[in-house]
Amino acid sequence: MYVLRHGQNPLYQAVRLGLPNLCYTCGICVGDCPAARFSDDFNPRQIFLRVSLGIADGLIAEQSPIWKCTTCYTCAERCPAGVKPVEVIIALRNMCFQEGIVPHQVSKIHQAVVTKGIVSALTETILRRRRELGLPEVSEDLGAIVKSVIGEDG
Amino acid sequence: MVEKRYKFFPGCLARVKLPHIEKSVRTVLEAVRVELVDVNEFTCCPDPVVFRSASRLEWLLLAGHNLSLDGGDPILTLCPGCASSLAEASFVLKNEMETARRVTEALKLNHEFIIPQVSHFLKVLAGEEILESIKGMVKRDLSGLRVATHYGCHLVRPSFAVGFDDPEKPKSLDDVVAATGAMVVEYEDKMLCCGRPAIDEETSRAILEHKLECLRDASCDILVVACPFCFEQFDLGQVVLARKKGRDYNLPILYVSQLIEIGMGMSGEASWKYHRIKPHKLL
């Protein structure tokens, strides 16, 4: 449960980057939204309104509807008000990470990038297939590179 | 004939799971005389769906690393996700001075560091001259082949960053398919996402199932894609749908470069053994 402290919106980061407060609730973001069409609880307009008002309950959670967004950017292309919908969703997801509450498959992929430098491990079968196809070797240092790149500041 | 040099960005999924697609893209680009330079230190782009969800700064740092490697040649990606993530990060680095300062300092980059142009390889193939050269190289008659195209999302969106084709009514993929002589078939919800990036599996599967229903109504022979994630969603996804829901669509999926290889009479068949749904009509 989030409470407003010192009059500040707890979702300020999502407001600053995504500008949901510009929304005038026209709903154009809902019409062709894949996640809205094919699930029961994803409504981008409702999410932007709640973020504007600082109502974070249920949004910063492992089961949050924000994980249903496919980042297809259809809404981003159509919004007449200048909201950056994907920025709102990504900022909310960043907050979930800060709180350590993310779906298992998300932390798994994130960990793979941090430790191996790529989204999943290279298996012996794939290494063999790459050689058969005459493709370049994949460097074994990618994980170390990622660690050094995000290490200092991340 | 056009000759151009690019740093080739193969991305993760093709490198670690679908190397036959990487091979196919390289083969076609070589055939149309595009020179590719490999950069060993290219890491994950980073992935615009999951990795970017972790931290905005980490996303920009890793993108900054990849953008800064190996001189000023433009970057050509195999995957639309990489192109869009790198292009959007470039946009941020060009427009948010304080963020850019933090990233360049952390990466110890020279102040004169110039962000290279980033494009998906389809942008090169769909250019007028290369499109003509593809037409000239087609040896096999594909006029009887009914092909549906799936653009996916990041290939053309967000348009302010990727700046390629029309974000809602693109034509580049259709143009390239038409250049092979195959027949482009329209279908309902063509521009709908494949569903793959939805972290929620049920939503992801529901979107995929709807796309496959629409494609079945269009009675196409194959579906052509330009994204390795869309490829996996449609190819492997059909196996999952068959197992979980008893749905059998049996629609073969080809990466756009594979269709060009077939049209040019190059042996693409060897790599089809890695497809879950085999393109029998072409075999």
Short mmCIF file of N, CA and C in Angstrom, two decimals, chain A residues 16-17 32-41 63 66-78 84 86-87 89-98 102-103 105-110 113-114 117-123 126 129-130 132-139 141-143 145-146 148-154, chain B residues 10-23 26 38 40-59 61-62 65 84 88 92 96 102-103 105-108 153-154 156-160 167-168 188-189 191-193 195-203 206-207 210 229 271 273-274:
data_model
loop_
_atom_site.label_atom_id
_atom_site.label_comp_id
_atom_site.label_asym_id
_atom_site.label_seq_id
_atom_site.Cartn_x
_atom_site.Cartn_y
_atom_site.Cartn_z
N ARG A 16 6.93 11.75 -14.74
CA ARG A 16 7.97 12.59 -15.36
C ARG A 16 8.33 12.09 -16.77
N LEU A 17 8.49 10.75 -16.91
CA LEU A 17 8.94 10.22 -18.19
C LEU A 17 7.79 9.98 -19.18
N ASP A 32 -7.08 -0.72 -30.07
CA ASP A 32 -6.31 -1.76 -30.74
C ASP A 32 -5.19 -2.31 -29.86
N CYS A 33 -5.29 -2.10 -28.56
CA CYS A 33 -4.25 -2.60 -27.65
C CYS A 33 -4.37 -4.12 -27.55
N PRO A 34 -3.31 -4.86 -27.96
CA PRO A 34 -3.39 -6.33 -27.91
C PRO A 34 -3.68 -6.85 -26.50
N ALA A 35 -3.01 -6.28 -25.50
CA ALA A 35 -3.21 -6.78 -24.13
C ALA A 35 -4.61 -6.46 -23.63
N ALA A 36 -5.18 -5.32 -24.05
CA ALA A 36 -6.55 -4.98 -23.64
C ALA A 36 -7.56 -5.88 -24.33
N ARG A 37 -7.30 -6.18 -25.61
CA ARG A 37 -8.24 -7.02 -26.36
C ARG A 37 -8.23 -8.47 -25.89
N PHE A 38 -7.06 -8.96 -25.49
CA PHE A 38 -6.95 -10.39 -25.21
C PHE A 38 -6.69 -10.76 -23.76
N SER A 39 -6.98 -9.81 -22.85
CA SER A 39 -6.95 -10.18 -21.43
C SER A 39 -8.05 -9.38 -20.73
N ASP A 40 -8.32 -9.73 -19.47
CA ASP A 40 -9.46 -9.11 -18.79
C ASP A 40 -9.12 -7.85 -18.00
N ASP A 41 -7.86 -7.73 -17.61
CA ASP A 41 -7.58 -6.65 -16.65
C ASP A 41 -6.53 -5.65 -17.10
N GLN A 63 1.92 -9.53 -9.85
CA GLN A 63 0.74 -9.84 -10.66
C GLN A 63 0.17 -8.59 -11.34
N ILE A 66 0.59 -4.47 -15.65
CA ILE A 66 1.62 -3.86 -16.52
C ILE A 66 2.48 -4.89 -17.26
N TRP A 67 2.57 -6.11 -16.71
CA TRP A 67 3.39 -7.15 -17.37
C TRP A 67 2.71 -7.71 -18.60
N LYS A 68 1.44 -7.34 -18.82
CA LYS A 68 0.74 -7.84 -20.02
C LYS A 68 1.02 -6.99 -21.26
N CYS A 69 1.51 -5.77 -21.05
CA CYS A 69 1.80 -4.87 -22.17
C CYS A 69 2.84 -5.53 -23.07
N THR A 70 2.60 -5.52 -24.40
CA THR A 70 3.56 -6.14 -25.32
C THR A 70 4.56 -5.11 -25.85
N THR A 71 4.47 -3.87 -25.39
CA THR A 71 5.28 -2.75 -25.89
C THR A 71 5.19 -2.65 -27.42
N CYS A 72 3.97 -2.80 -27.94
CA CYS A 72 3.79 -2.76 -29.40
C CYS A 72 3.80 -1.33 -29.93
N TYR A 73 3.64 -0.35 -29.04
CA TYR A 73 3.68 1.07 -29.39
C TYR A 73 2.52 1.56 -30.26
N THR A 74 1.47 0.74 -30.41
CA THR A 74 0.32 1.19 -31.20
C THR A 74 -0.29 2.43 -30.53
N CYS A 75 -0.47 2.36 -29.21
CA CYS A 75 -1.03 3.49 -28.47
C CYS A 75 -0.12 4.71 -28.56
N ALA A 76 1.20 4.46 -28.53
CA ALA A 76 2.16 5.56 -28.56
C ALA A 76 2.05 6.33 -29.87
N GLU A 77 1.75 5.60 -30.97
CA GLU A 77 1.62 6.26 -32.28
C GLU A 77 0.34 7.07 -32.35
N ARG A 78 -0.68 6.68 -31.60
CA ARG A 78 -2.00 7.29 -31.78
C ARG A 78 -2.38 8.34 -30.76
N LYS A 84 3.29 9.46 -23.30
CA LYS A 84 4.21 8.43 -23.81
C LYS A 84 3.89 7.15 -23.06
N VAL A 86 4.32 3.88 -23.39
CA VAL A 86 5.29 2.83 -23.11
C VAL A 86 6.26 3.29 -22.01
N GLU A 87 6.58 4.59 -22.01
CA GLU A 87 7.44 5.13 -20.94
C GLU A 87 6.78 4.96 -19.57
N ILE A 89 4.59 2.59 -18.69
CA ILE A 89 4.65 1.17 -18.32
C ILE A 89 6.07 0.78 -17.91
N ILE A 90 7.06 1.20 -18.71
CA ILE A 90 8.45 0.83 -18.40
C ILE A 90 8.88 1.42 -17.05
N ALA A 91 8.47 2.67 -16.79
CA ALA A 91 8.84 3.28 -15.50
C ALA A 91 8.22 2.51 -14.34
N LEU A 92 6.98 2.06 -14.52
CA LEU A 92 6.34 1.25 -13.47
C LEU A 92 7.09 -0.07 -13.27
N ARG A 93 7.52 -0.66 -14.38
CA ARG A 93 8.27 -1.91 -14.28
C ARG A 93 9.62 -1.66 -13.60
N ASN A 94 10.24 -0.52 -13.90
CA ASN A 94 11.50 -0.17 -13.22
C ASN A 94 11.27 -0.10 -11.71
N MET A 95 10.10 0.46 -11.32
CA MET A 95 9.79 0.54 -9.89
C MET A 95 9.62 -0.85 -9.28
N CYS A 96 9.00 -1.76 -10.04
CA CYS A 96 8.86 -3.15 -9.57
C CYS A 96 10.23 -3.76 -9.32
N PHE A 97 11.16 -3.52 -10.25
CA PHE A 97 12.52 -4.04 -10.07
C PHE A 97 13.17 -3.47 -8.82
N GLN A 98 12.99 -2.15 -8.62
CA GLN A 98 13.58 -1.52 -7.43
C GLN A 98 13.05 -2.17 -6.15
N VAL A 102 9.16 -8.84 -9.24
CA VAL A 102 8.97 -9.04 -10.67
C VAL A 102 8.66 -10.51 -10.95
N PRO A 103 7.89 -10.79 -12.03
CA PRO A 103 7.60 -12.18 -12.37
C PRO A 103 8.90 -12.97 -12.58
N GLN A 105 9.93 -15.21 -14.76
CA GLN A 105 10.58 -15.29 -16.08
C GLN A 105 11.28 -13.99 -16.44
N VAL A 106 10.82 -12.88 -15.87
CA VAL A 106 11.45 -11.59 -16.14
C VAL A 106 12.82 -11.52 -15.45
N SER A 107 12.86 -11.92 -14.18
CA SER A 107 14.16 -11.84 -13.50
C SER A 107 15.14 -12.85 -14.09
N LYS A 108 14.61 -13.95 -14.62
CA LYS A 108 15.47 -14.96 -15.23
C LYS A 108 16.19 -14.38 -16.47
N ILE A 109 15.42 -13.72 -17.34
CA ILE A 109 16.01 -13.15 -18.55
C ILE A 109 16.97 -12.01 -18.19
N HIS A 110 16.55 -11.19 -17.21
CA HIS A 110 17.40 -10.08 -16.79
C HIS A 110 18.73 -10.61 -16.26
N VAL A 113 21.12 -11.73 -19.03
CA VAL A 113 21.83 -10.64 -19.69
C VAL A 113 22.97 -10.14 -18.80
N VAL A 114 22.68 -10.00 -17.51
CA VAL A 114 23.70 -9.48 -16.59
C VAL A 114 24.89 -10.44 -16.47
N GLY A 117 25.56 -11.74 -20.81
CA GLY A 117 25.63 -10.72 -21.86
C GLY A 117 24.61 -10.91 -22.97
N ILE A 118 23.87 -12.04 -22.91
CA ILE A 118 22.84 -12.33 -23.90
C ILE A 118 21.62 -12.92 -23.19
N VAL A 119 20.45 -12.95 -23.88
CA VAL A 119 19.21 -13.31 -23.17
C VAL A 119 19.08 -14.76 -22.74
N SER A 120 19.87 -15.67 -23.33
CA SER A 120 19.86 -17.02 -22.81
C SER A 120 21.19 -17.71 -23.11
N ALA A 121 21.44 -18.81 -22.43
CA ALA A 121 22.75 -19.44 -22.54
C ALA A 121 22.95 -20.12 -23.90
N LEU A 122 24.20 -20.17 -24.33
CA LEU A 122 24.56 -20.90 -25.54
C LEU A 122 24.77 -22.36 -25.18
N THR A 123 24.05 -23.25 -25.86
CA THR A 123 24.21 -24.67 -25.57
C THR A 123 25.26 -25.28 -26.52
N ILE A 126 23.92 -25.63 -30.05
CA ILE A 126 23.92 -24.41 -30.86
C ILE A 126 25.34 -24.04 -31.28
N ARG A 129 26.10 -26.17 -34.13
CA ARG A 129 25.33 -25.74 -35.32
C ARG A 129 25.95 -24.48 -35.93
N ARG A 130 26.38 -23.56 -35.07
CA ARG A 130 27.01 -22.33 -35.56
C ARG A 130 28.27 -22.67 -36.36
N GLU A 132 28.94 -25.57 -37.88
CA GLU A 132 28.53 -26.22 -39.13
C GLU A 132 28.10 -25.19 -40.19
N LEU A 133 27.42 -24.14 -39.73
CA LEU A 133 26.92 -23.12 -40.65
C LEU A 133 27.99 -22.09 -41.02
N GLY A 134 29.17 -22.22 -40.43
CA GLY A 134 30.26 -21.29 -40.72
C GLY A 134 30.03 -19.90 -40.14
N LEU A 135 29.30 -19.83 -39.03
CA LEU A 135 29.03 -18.52 -38.41
C LEU A 135 30.15 -18.15 -37.42
N PRO A 136 30.37 -16.85 -37.20
CA PRO A 136 31.43 -16.44 -36.28
C PRO A 136 31.21 -16.95 -34.86
N GLU A 137 32.30 -17.17 -34.14
CA GLU A 137 32.21 -17.58 -32.73
C GLU A 137 31.54 -16.47 -31.94
N VAL A 138 30.81 -16.86 -30.88
CA VAL A 138 30.24 -15.85 -29.98
C VAL A 138 31.23 -15.66 -28.84
N SER A 139 31.64 -14.43 -28.60
CA SER A 139 32.64 -14.15 -27.57
C SER A 139 32.18 -14.64 -26.20
N ASP A 141 33.27 -13.37 -23.48
CA ASP A 141 33.47 -12.27 -22.53
C ASP A 141 32.23 -11.38 -22.36
N LEU A 142 31.13 -11.69 -23.05
CA LEU A 142 30.01 -10.76 -23.07
C LEU A 142 29.45 -10.47 -21.67
N GLY A 143 29.40 -11.52 -20.83
CA GLY A 143 28.91 -11.32 -19.47
C GLY A 143 29.78 -10.34 -18.70
N ILE A 145 31.66 -8.06 -19.98
CA ILE A 145 31.47 -6.71 -20.56
C ILE A 145 30.25 -6.04 -19.94
N VAL A 146 29.12 -6.79 -19.91
CA VAL A 146 27.89 -6.20 -19.35
C VAL A 146 28.11 -5.78 -17.90
N SER A 148 30.83 -4.92 -16.43
CA SER A 148 31.67 -3.71 -16.29
C SER A 148 30.91 -2.48 -16.78
N VAL A 149 30.04 -2.65 -17.79
CA VAL A 149 29.28 -1.50 -18.31
C VAL A 149 28.25 -0.99 -17.30
N ILE A 150 27.51 -1.90 -16.69
CA ILE A 150 26.45 -1.43 -15.77
C ILE A 150 26.93 -1.39 -14.32
N GLY A 151 28.11 -1.94 -14.08
CA GLY A 151 28.60 -2.08 -12.72
C GLY A 151 28.69 -0.80 -11.93
N GLU A 152 29.39 0.18 -12.47
CA GLU A 152 29.69 1.39 -11.70
C GLU A 152 28.46 2.19 -11.32
N ASP A 153 27.59 2.37 -12.34
CA ASP A 153 26.49 3.29 -12.13
C ASP A 153 25.16 2.59 -11.87
N GLY A 154 25.09 1.31 -12.31
CA GLY A 154 23.83 0.60 -12.29
C GLY A 154 23.53 0.01 -10.98
N PRO B 10 23.81 -9.07 -34.81
CA PRO B 10 22.92 -10.25 -34.92
C PRO B 10 21.94 -10.40 -33.77
N GLY B 11 22.20 -9.73 -32.63
CA GLY B 11 21.28 -9.83 -31.49
C GLY B 11 21.39 -11.17 -30.80
N CYS B 12 20.51 -11.39 -29.83
CA CYS B 12 20.61 -12.61 -29.00
C CYS B 12 19.90 -13.82 -29.58
N LEU B 13 18.61 -13.69 -29.86
CA LEU B 13 17.81 -14.88 -30.14
C LEU B 13 18.35 -15.66 -31.33
N ALA B 14 18.71 -14.96 -32.40
CA ALA B 14 19.25 -15.65 -33.57
C ALA B 14 20.59 -16.30 -33.23
N ARG B 15 21.42 -15.55 -32.48
CA ARG B 15 22.74 -16.10 -32.14
C ARG B 15 22.66 -17.35 -31.28
N VAL B 16 21.75 -17.34 -30.27
CA VAL B 16 21.76 -18.45 -29.32
C VAL B 16 20.68 -19.50 -29.56
N LYS B 17 19.71 -19.21 -30.43
CA LYS B 17 18.69 -20.23 -30.65
C LYS B 17 18.39 -20.50 -32.12
N LEU B 18 18.54 -19.49 -32.98
CA LEU B 18 18.15 -19.67 -34.37
C LEU B 18 19.29 -19.31 -35.33
N PRO B 19 20.45 -19.98 -35.17
CA PRO B 19 21.59 -19.60 -36.02
C PRO B 19 21.32 -19.77 -37.51
N HIS B 20 20.39 -20.68 -37.87
CA HIS B 20 20.10 -20.85 -39.30
C HIS B 20 19.49 -19.59 -39.89
N ILE B 21 18.82 -18.81 -39.04
CA ILE B 21 18.25 -17.54 -39.52
C ILE B 21 19.37 -16.50 -39.69
N GLU B 22 20.30 -16.49 -38.74
CA GLU B 22 21.45 -15.59 -38.90
C GLU B 22 22.18 -15.90 -40.20
N LYS B 23 22.37 -17.20 -40.46
CA LYS B 23 23.06 -17.62 -41.69
C LYS B 23 22.32 -17.12 -42.93
N ARG B 26 22.70 -13.34 -43.44
CA ARG B 26 24.04 -13.02 -43.95
C ARG B 26 24.17 -13.39 -45.43
N ASP B 38 31.81 -7.76 -38.50
CA ASP B 38 31.42 -8.33 -37.21
C ASP B 38 32.15 -7.64 -36.07
N ASN B 40 32.93 -8.29 -32.16
CA ASN B 40 32.86 -9.33 -31.12
C ASN B 40 32.25 -8.87 -29.82
N GLU B 41 32.40 -7.57 -29.52
CA GLU B 41 31.98 -7.08 -28.20
C GLU B 41 30.52 -6.67 -28.15
N PHE B 42 29.77 -6.85 -29.25
CA PHE B 42 28.33 -6.54 -29.20
C PHE B 42 27.65 -7.47 -28.20
N THR B 43 27.02 -6.88 -27.18
CA THR B 43 26.28 -7.68 -26.20
C THR B 43 24.80 -7.66 -26.59
N CYS B 44 23.92 -8.09 -25.68
CA CYS B 44 22.48 -7.91 -25.85
C CYS B 44 22.25 -6.42 -26.07
N CYS B 45 21.27 -6.07 -26.92
CA CYS B 45 21.14 -4.69 -27.46
C CYS B 45 21.04 -3.54 -26.43
N PRO B 46 20.43 -3.47 -25.33
CA PRO B 46 19.71 -4.50 -24.57
C PRO B 46 18.23 -4.59 -24.94
N ASP B 47 17.75 -5.79 -24.69
CA ASP B 47 16.38 -6.17 -24.96
C ASP B 47 15.37 -5.12 -24.46
N PRO B 48 14.53 -4.60 -25.38
CA PRO B 48 13.64 -3.49 -25.04
C PRO B 48 12.45 -3.86 -24.16
N VAL B 49 12.21 -5.14 -23.97
CA VAL B 49 11.03 -5.53 -23.20
C VAL B 49 11.41 -5.88 -21.76
N VAL B 50 12.37 -6.77 -21.57
CA VAL B 50 12.70 -7.20 -20.21
C VAL B 50 13.84 -6.38 -19.60
N PHE B 51 14.96 -6.30 -20.31
CA PHE B 51 16.11 -5.61 -19.70
C PHE B 51 15.80 -4.14 -19.46
N ARG B 52 15.11 -3.52 -20.41
CA ARG B 52 14.74 -2.11 -20.24
C ARG B 52 13.79 -1.94 -19.06
N SER B 53 13.02 -3.00 -18.77
CA SER B 53 12.08 -2.95 -17.65
C SER B 53 12.80 -2.90 -16.31
N ALA B 54 14.08 -3.30 -16.28
CA ALA B 54 14.80 -3.34 -15.01
C ALA B 54 15.26 -1.96 -14.58
N SER B 55 15.94 -1.28 -15.48
CA SER B 55 16.47 0.03 -15.10
C SER B 55 16.72 0.87 -16.35
N ARG B 56 16.21 2.10 -16.33
CA ARG B 56 16.38 2.97 -17.48
C ARG B 56 17.87 3.27 -17.71
N LEU B 57 18.58 3.51 -16.62
CA LEU B 57 19.99 3.86 -16.76
C LEU B 57 20.81 2.67 -17.30
N GLU B 58 20.52 1.46 -16.79
CA GLU B 58 21.25 0.28 -17.29
C GLU B 58 20.97 0.05 -18.77
N TRP B 59 19.72 0.30 -19.15
CA TRP B 59 19.33 0.17 -20.57
C TRP B 59 20.17 1.12 -21.42
N LEU B 61 23.01 2.59 -20.63
CA LEU B 61 24.44 2.29 -20.56
C LEU B 61 24.82 1.18 -21.53
N LEU B 62 24.03 0.12 -21.53
CA LEU B 62 24.36 -1.01 -22.39
C LEU B 62 24.16 -0.65 -23.87
N HIS B 65 27.07 1.44 -24.84
CA HIS B 65 28.24 0.59 -25.10
C HIS B 65 28.21 0.07 -26.53
N SER B 84 15.07 -1.13 -32.71
CA SER B 84 14.23 -0.16 -32.03
C SER B 84 14.82 0.24 -30.68
N GLU B 88 15.91 4.00 -30.04
CA GLU B 88 15.25 4.78 -29.01
C GLU B 88 16.26 5.28 -27.98
N VAL B 92 17.21 9.20 -26.92
CA VAL B 92 17.35 9.74 -25.55
C VAL B 92 18.72 10.39 -25.38
N GLU B 96 18.49 14.17 -24.22
CA GLU B 96 18.54 14.46 -22.78
C GLU B 96 20.00 14.67 -22.38
N ARG B 102 25.89 11.64 -18.19
CA ARG B 102 26.10 10.56 -17.23
C ARG B 102 26.54 9.26 -17.92
N VAL B 103 25.88 8.96 -19.06
CA VAL B 103 26.21 7.72 -19.78
C VAL B 103 27.60 7.81 -20.41
N GLU B 105 30.11 9.61 -19.54
CA GLU B 105 31.14 9.60 -18.49
C GLU B 105 31.33 8.19 -17.93
N ALA B 106 30.22 7.49 -17.65
CA ALA B 106 30.33 6.14 -17.10
C ALA B 106 31.02 5.20 -18.09
N LEU B 107 30.78 5.41 -19.38
CA LEU B 107 31.39 4.54 -20.40
C LEU B 107 32.77 5.06 -20.82
N LYS B 108 33.19 6.15 -20.22
CA LYS B 108 34.47 6.79 -20.55
C LYS B 108 34.59 7.05 -22.05
N CYS B 153 5.98 -5.39 -34.38
CA CYS B 153 5.83 -4.05 -33.82
C CYS B 153 7.07 -3.18 -33.97
N HIS B 154 8.20 -3.65 -33.45
CA HIS B 154 9.38 -2.78 -33.35
C HIS B 154 10.05 -2.49 -34.67
N VAL B 156 8.67 -1.07 -37.17
CA VAL B 156 8.22 0.26 -37.62
C VAL B 156 7.84 1.20 -36.48
N ARG B 157 7.87 0.73 -35.26
CA ARG B 157 7.49 1.58 -34.12
C ARG B 157 8.52 1.47 -32.99
N PRO B 158 8.73 2.49 -32.17
CA PRO B 158 8.11 3.82 -32.28
C PRO B 158 8.69 4.60 -33.46
N SER B 159 7.82 5.18 -34.26
CA SER B 159 8.26 5.80 -35.51
C SER B 159 9.21 6.97 -35.27
N PHE B 160 9.07 7.69 -34.14
CA PHE B 160 9.97 8.83 -33.91
C PHE B 160 11.42 8.35 -33.77
N PRO B 167 4.23 3.56 -39.66
CA PRO B 167 4.03 2.81 -38.42
C PRO B 167 2.71 2.03 -38.36
N GLU B 168 1.72 2.41 -39.17
CA GLU B 168 0.43 1.72 -39.11
C GLU B 168 0.10 0.96 -40.40
N GLU B 188 -7.03 -10.27 -41.87
CA GLU B 188 -7.52 -9.41 -40.80
C GLU B 188 -6.48 -9.28 -39.68
N ASP B 189 -6.43 -8.13 -39.07
CA ASP B 189 -5.51 -7.87 -37.95
C ASP B 189 -4.05 -8.14 -38.31
N MET B 191 -1.71 -6.03 -38.64
CA MET B 191 -0.75 -5.26 -37.85
C MET B 191 -0.78 -5.59 -36.36
N LEU B 192 -1.59 -6.57 -35.97
CA LEU B 192 -1.60 -6.95 -34.56
C LEU B 192 -0.29 -7.64 -34.19
N CYS B 193 0.19 -7.33 -33.01
CA CYS B 193 1.38 -7.94 -32.40
C CYS B 193 1.25 -9.48 -32.39
N GLY B 195 2.19 -11.28 -29.94
CA GLY B 195 1.88 -11.64 -28.56
C GLY B 195 3.09 -12.04 -27.73
N ARG B 196 4.18 -12.33 -28.39
CA ARG B 196 5.36 -12.85 -27.71
C ARG B 196 5.81 -12.01 -26.50
N PRO B 197 5.90 -10.67 -26.62
CA PRO B 197 6.48 -9.92 -25.50
C PRO B 197 5.58 -9.77 -24.28
N ALA B 198 4.32 -10.21 -24.36
CA ALA B 198 3.49 -10.14 -23.15
C ALA B 198 4.07 -11.13 -22.15
N ILE B 199 4.42 -10.64 -20.95
CA ILE B 199 5.04 -11.53 -19.97
C ILE B 199 4.02 -12.56 -19.47
N ASP B 200 2.74 -12.20 -19.54
CA ASP B 200 1.67 -13.09 -19.12
C ASP B 200 1.40 -14.12 -20.22
N GLU B 201 1.63 -15.40 -19.91
CA GLU B 201 1.55 -16.44 -20.94
C GLU B 201 0.17 -16.59 -21.57
N GLU B 202 -0.87 -16.45 -20.74
CA GLU B 202 -2.23 -16.61 -21.28
C GLU B 202 -2.55 -15.53 -22.31
N THR B 203 -2.17 -14.29 -22.00
CA THR B 203 -2.40 -13.19 -22.94
C THR B 203 -1.62 -13.45 -24.22
N ALA B 206 -3.30 -16.13 -26.24
CA ALA B 206 -4.59 -15.71 -26.80
C ALA B 206 -4.38 -14.84 -28.05
N ILE B 207 -3.38 -13.97 -28.01
CA ILE B 207 -3.09 -13.12 -29.16
C ILE B 207 -2.62 -13.99 -30.34
N HIS B 210 -5.46 -15.90 -31.97
CA HIS B 210 -6.28 -15.04 -32.81
C HIS B 210 -5.59 -14.76 -34.15
N PHE B 229 11.86 -13.10 -32.76
CA PHE B 229 10.91 -13.38 -31.66
C PHE B 229 9.55 -13.74 -32.24
N SER B 271 18.24 -25.76 -43.81
CA SER B 271 17.94 -25.14 -42.52
C SER B 271 16.50 -25.40 -42.07
N LYS B 273 15.11 -28.03 -41.40
CA LYS B 273 14.98 -29.09 -40.39
C LYS B 273 14.88 -28.48 -38.99
N TYR B 274 15.32 -27.22 -38.85
CA TYR B 274 15.23 -26.57 -37.54
C TYR B 274 13.87 -25.93 -37.30
#
